[in-house]
Structure formats: structure tokens, C-alpha cells
PDB file of C-alpha atoms in Angstrom:
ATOM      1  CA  UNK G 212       2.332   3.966  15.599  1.00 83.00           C
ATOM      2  CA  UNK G 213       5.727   6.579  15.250  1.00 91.00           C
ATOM      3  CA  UNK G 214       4.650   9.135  13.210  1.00 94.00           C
ATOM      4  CA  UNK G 215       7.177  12.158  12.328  1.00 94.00           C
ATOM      5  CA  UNK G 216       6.265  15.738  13.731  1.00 95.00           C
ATOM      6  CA  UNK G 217       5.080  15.972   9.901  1.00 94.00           C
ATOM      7  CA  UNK G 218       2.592  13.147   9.954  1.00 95.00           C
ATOM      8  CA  UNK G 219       1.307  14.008  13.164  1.00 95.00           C
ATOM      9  CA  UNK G 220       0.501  17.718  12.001  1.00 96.00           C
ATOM     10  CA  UNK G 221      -1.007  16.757   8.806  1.00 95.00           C
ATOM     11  CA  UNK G 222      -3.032  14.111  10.958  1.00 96.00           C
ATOM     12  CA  UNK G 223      -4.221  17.336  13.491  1.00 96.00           C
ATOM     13  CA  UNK G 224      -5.078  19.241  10.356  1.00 95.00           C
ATOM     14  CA  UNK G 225      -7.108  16.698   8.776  1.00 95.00           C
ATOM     15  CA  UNK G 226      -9.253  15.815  11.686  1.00 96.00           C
ATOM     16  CA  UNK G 227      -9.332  19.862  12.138  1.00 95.00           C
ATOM     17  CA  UNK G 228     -10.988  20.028   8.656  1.00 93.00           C
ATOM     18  CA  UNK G 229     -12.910  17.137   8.935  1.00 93.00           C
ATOM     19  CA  UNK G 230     -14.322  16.305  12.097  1.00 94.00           C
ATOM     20  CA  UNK G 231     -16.319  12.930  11.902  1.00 93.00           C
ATOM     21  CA  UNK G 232     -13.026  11.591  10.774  1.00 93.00           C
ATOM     22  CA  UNK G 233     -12.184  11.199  14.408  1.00 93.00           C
ATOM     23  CA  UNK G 234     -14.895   8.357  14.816  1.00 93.00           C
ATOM     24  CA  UNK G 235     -14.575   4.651  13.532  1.00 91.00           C
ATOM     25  CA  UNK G 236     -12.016   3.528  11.455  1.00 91.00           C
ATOM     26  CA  UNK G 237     -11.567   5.863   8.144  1.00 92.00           C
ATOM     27  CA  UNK G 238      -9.705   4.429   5.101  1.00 93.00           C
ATOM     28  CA  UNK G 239      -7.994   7.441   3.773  1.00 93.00           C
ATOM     29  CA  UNK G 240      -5.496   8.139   0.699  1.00 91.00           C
ATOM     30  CA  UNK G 241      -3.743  10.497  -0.316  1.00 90.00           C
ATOM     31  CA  UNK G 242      -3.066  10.828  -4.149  1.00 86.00           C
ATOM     32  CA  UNK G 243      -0.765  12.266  -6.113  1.00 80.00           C
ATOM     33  CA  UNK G 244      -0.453  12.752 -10.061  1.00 70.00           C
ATOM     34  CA  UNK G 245       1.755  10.753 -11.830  1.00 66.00           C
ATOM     35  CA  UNK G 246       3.247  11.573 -14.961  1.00 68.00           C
ATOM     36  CA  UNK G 247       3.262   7.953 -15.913  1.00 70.00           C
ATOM     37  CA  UNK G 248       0.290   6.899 -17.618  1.00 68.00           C
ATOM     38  CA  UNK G 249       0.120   2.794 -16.633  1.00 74.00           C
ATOM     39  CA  UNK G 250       1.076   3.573 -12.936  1.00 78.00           C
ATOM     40  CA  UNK G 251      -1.653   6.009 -12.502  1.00 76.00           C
ATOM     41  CA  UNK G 252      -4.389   3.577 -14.221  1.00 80.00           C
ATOM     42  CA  UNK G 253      -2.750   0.344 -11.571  1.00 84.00           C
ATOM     43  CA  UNK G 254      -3.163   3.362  -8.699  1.00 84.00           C
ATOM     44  CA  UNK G 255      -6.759   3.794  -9.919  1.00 80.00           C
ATOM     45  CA  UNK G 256      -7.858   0.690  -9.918  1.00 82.00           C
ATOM     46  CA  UNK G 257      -6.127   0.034  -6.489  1.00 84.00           C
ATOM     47  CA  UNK G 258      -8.415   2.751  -5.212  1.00 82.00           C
ATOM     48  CA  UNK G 259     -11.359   0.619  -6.059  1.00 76.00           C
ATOM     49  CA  UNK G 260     -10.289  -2.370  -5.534  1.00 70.00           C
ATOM     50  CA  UNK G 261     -11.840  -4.756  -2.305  1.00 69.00           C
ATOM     51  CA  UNK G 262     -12.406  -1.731  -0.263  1.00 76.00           C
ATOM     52  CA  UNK G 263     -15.475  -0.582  -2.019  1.00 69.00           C
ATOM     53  CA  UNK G 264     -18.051  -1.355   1.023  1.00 76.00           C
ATOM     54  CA  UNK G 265     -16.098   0.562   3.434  1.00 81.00           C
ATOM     55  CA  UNK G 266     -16.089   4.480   3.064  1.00 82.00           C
ATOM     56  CA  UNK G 267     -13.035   6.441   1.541  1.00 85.00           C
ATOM     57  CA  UNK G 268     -12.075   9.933   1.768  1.00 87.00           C
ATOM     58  CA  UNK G 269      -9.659  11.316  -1.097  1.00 86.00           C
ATOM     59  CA  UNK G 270      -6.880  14.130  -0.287  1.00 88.00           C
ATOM     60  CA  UNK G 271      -6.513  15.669  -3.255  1.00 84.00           C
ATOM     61  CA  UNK G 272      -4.659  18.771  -4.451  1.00 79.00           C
ATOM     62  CA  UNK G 273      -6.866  21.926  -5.786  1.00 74.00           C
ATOM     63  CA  UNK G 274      -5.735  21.110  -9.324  1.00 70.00           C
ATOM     64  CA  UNK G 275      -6.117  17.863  -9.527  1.00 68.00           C
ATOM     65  CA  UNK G 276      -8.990  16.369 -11.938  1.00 64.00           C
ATOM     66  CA  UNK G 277     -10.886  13.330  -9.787  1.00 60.00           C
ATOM     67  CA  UNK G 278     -13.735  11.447 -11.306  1.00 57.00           C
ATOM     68  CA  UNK G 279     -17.313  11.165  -9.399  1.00 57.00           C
ATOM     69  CA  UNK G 280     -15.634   7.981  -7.627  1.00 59.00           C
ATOM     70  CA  UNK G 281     -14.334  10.595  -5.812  1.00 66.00           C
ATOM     71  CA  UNK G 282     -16.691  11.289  -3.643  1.00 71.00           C
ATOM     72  CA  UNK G 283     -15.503  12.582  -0.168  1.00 83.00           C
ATOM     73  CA  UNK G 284     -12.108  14.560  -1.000  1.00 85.00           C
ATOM     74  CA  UNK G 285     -10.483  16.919   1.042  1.00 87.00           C
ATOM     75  CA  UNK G 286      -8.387  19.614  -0.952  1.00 87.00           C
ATOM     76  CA  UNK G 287      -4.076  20.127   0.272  1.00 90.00           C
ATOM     77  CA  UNK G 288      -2.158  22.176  -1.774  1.00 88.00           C
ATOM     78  CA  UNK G 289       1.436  19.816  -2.550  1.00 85.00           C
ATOM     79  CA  UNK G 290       3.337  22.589  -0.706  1.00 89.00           C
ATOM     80  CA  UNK G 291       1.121  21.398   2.457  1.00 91.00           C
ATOM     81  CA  UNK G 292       1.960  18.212   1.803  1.00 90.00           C
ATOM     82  CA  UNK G 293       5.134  18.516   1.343  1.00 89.00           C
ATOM     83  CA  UNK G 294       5.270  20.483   4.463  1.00 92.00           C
ATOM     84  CA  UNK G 295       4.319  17.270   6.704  1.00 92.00           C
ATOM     85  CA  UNK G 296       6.677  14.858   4.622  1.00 90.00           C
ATOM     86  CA  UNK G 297       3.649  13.807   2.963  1.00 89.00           C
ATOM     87  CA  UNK G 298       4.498  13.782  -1.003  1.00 86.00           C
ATOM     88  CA  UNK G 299       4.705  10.396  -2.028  1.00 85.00           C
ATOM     89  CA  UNK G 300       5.595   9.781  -5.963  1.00 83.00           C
ATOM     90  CA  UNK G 301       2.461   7.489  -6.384  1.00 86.00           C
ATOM     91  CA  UNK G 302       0.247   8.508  -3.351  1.00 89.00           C
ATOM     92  CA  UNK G 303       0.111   6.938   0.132  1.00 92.00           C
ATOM     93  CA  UNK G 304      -2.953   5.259   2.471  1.00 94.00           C
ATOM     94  CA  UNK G 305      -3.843   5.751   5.825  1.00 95.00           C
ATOM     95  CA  UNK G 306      -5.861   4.324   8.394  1.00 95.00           C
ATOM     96  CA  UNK G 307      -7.289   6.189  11.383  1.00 95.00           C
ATOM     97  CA  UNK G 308      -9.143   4.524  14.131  1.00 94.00           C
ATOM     98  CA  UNK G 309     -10.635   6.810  16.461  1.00 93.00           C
ATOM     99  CA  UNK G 310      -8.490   9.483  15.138  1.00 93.00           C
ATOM    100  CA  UNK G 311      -5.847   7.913  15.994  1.00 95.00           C
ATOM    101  CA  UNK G 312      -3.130   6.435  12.615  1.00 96.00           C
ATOM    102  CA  UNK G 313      -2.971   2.601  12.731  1.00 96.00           C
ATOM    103  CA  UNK G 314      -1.087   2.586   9.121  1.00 96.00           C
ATOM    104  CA  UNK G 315       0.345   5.114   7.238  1.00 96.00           C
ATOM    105  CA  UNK G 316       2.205   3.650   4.098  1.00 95.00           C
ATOM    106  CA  UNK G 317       3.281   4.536   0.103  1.00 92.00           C
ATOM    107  CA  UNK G 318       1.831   2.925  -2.291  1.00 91.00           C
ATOM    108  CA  UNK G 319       4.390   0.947  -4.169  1.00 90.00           C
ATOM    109  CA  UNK G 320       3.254  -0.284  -7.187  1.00 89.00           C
ATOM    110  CA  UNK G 321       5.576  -3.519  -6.720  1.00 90.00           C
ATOM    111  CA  UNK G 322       3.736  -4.559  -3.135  1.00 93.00           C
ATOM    112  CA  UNK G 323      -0.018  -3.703  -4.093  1.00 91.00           C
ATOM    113  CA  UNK G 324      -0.713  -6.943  -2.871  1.00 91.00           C
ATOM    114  CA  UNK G 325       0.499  -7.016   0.312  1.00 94.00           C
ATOM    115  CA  UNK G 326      -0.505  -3.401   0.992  1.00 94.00           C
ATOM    116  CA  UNK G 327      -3.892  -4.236   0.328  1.00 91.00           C
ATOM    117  CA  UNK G 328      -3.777  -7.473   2.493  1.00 92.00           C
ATOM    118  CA  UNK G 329      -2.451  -4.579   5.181  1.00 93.00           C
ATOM    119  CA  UNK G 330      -5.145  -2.690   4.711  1.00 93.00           C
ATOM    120  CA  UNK G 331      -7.747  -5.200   4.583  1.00 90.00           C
ATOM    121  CA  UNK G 332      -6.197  -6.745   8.411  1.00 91.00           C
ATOM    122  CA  UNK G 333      -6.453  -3.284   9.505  1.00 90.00           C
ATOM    123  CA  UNK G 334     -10.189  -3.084   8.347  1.00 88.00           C
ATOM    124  CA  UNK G 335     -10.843  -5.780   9.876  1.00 86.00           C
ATOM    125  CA  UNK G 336      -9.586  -5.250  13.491  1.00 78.00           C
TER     126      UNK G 336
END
């Protein structure tokens, strides 16, 4: 997959913080806080939607609030995130298979369905 110099960074850093990230295929998203009430409860619920038997690491910011759901989060400031080209106005998903990206997309509230059907194919392979 082409990442930018950005992507690729953020993905070094990541797997710098959290090592067994580099094994198997990791389902990982990367929120952001939206300001708009109903997008942020349809981002929610996309979180938990058919990907609850595989494992999920959160990147969250430091002030973000995150429920118990929330299990496995990593903290980046938005400045970091910003830094890789990583700020996405309702969040973004990524797949990493042997620590290596298979999908990196933004999570458009008007394609939920086909990103999840993307991220379910990429599960599966």
C-alpha cells in the first residue's frame, strides 16, 4: 500500500509504542471528536459494529473522554497527528498485518457500509 512519509512515520511510531502490534492482523482506529452530536453517536456505533470478536486498539488524544469499550487505546496528541497527515474530521481505520498497513481509510459517514465490507475482506484475508 502507498502511504505518505506521514503515514509511514505515524505507522513506525505506533509499532514503536506498541510492540505486539507488529504480529497478526490489528484492526486499529483512530478517532477524533466531533462537534456534531448524531455523527459522533453513527461513529460510535460503527466502532462496535461486526468487528466485536476481533481485537481493537483506540488512538485517542490525551483529552479525549472514551468509555470502558475502550479498552486498548494508545494516547497522540492532535498536533502528532496532524504532524503525519493523520487528522481526519470523523476519525480514520487502519489495518496492519504483520506490521505492515493493508488499509488505511476516513471514515465517511456516507460509505459506512462499504468501509465496513473493506474492513471485514481485509479481516478475513
Amino acid at each position: 500500500m502507498n502511504l505518505t512519509k506521514g503515514e509511514a512515520l505515524f505507522i513506525t511510531k505506533l509499532l514503536n509504542k506498541k510492540p505486539e502490534l507488529r504480529h497478526g492482523t490489528q484492526l486499529i482506529f483512530i478517532t477524533n471528536k466531533s462537534e456534531c452530536g448524531p455523527c459522533e453517536e453513527q461513529v460510535q456505533a460503527f466502532y462496535s459494529e461486526d468487528f466485536e470478536n476481533h481485537p481493537k486498539t483506540f488512538v485517542v488524544s490525551p483529552n479525549q473522554q472514551y468509555g470502558n469499550q475502550w479498552k486498548d487505546t494508545l494516547q497522540f496528541t492532535y498536533r502528532e497527528l496532524g504532524s503525519y497527515g493523520l487528522i481526519r474530521v470523523t476519525g480514520a481505520v487502519l489495518i496492519l498485518d504483520h506490521g505492515e498497513c493493508t488499509l488505511l481509510e476516513s471514515i465517511d459517514l456516507a460509505h459506512l457500509n462499504h468501509l465496513k465490507d473493506q474492513i471485514l475482506k481485509e479481516l478475513q484475508n
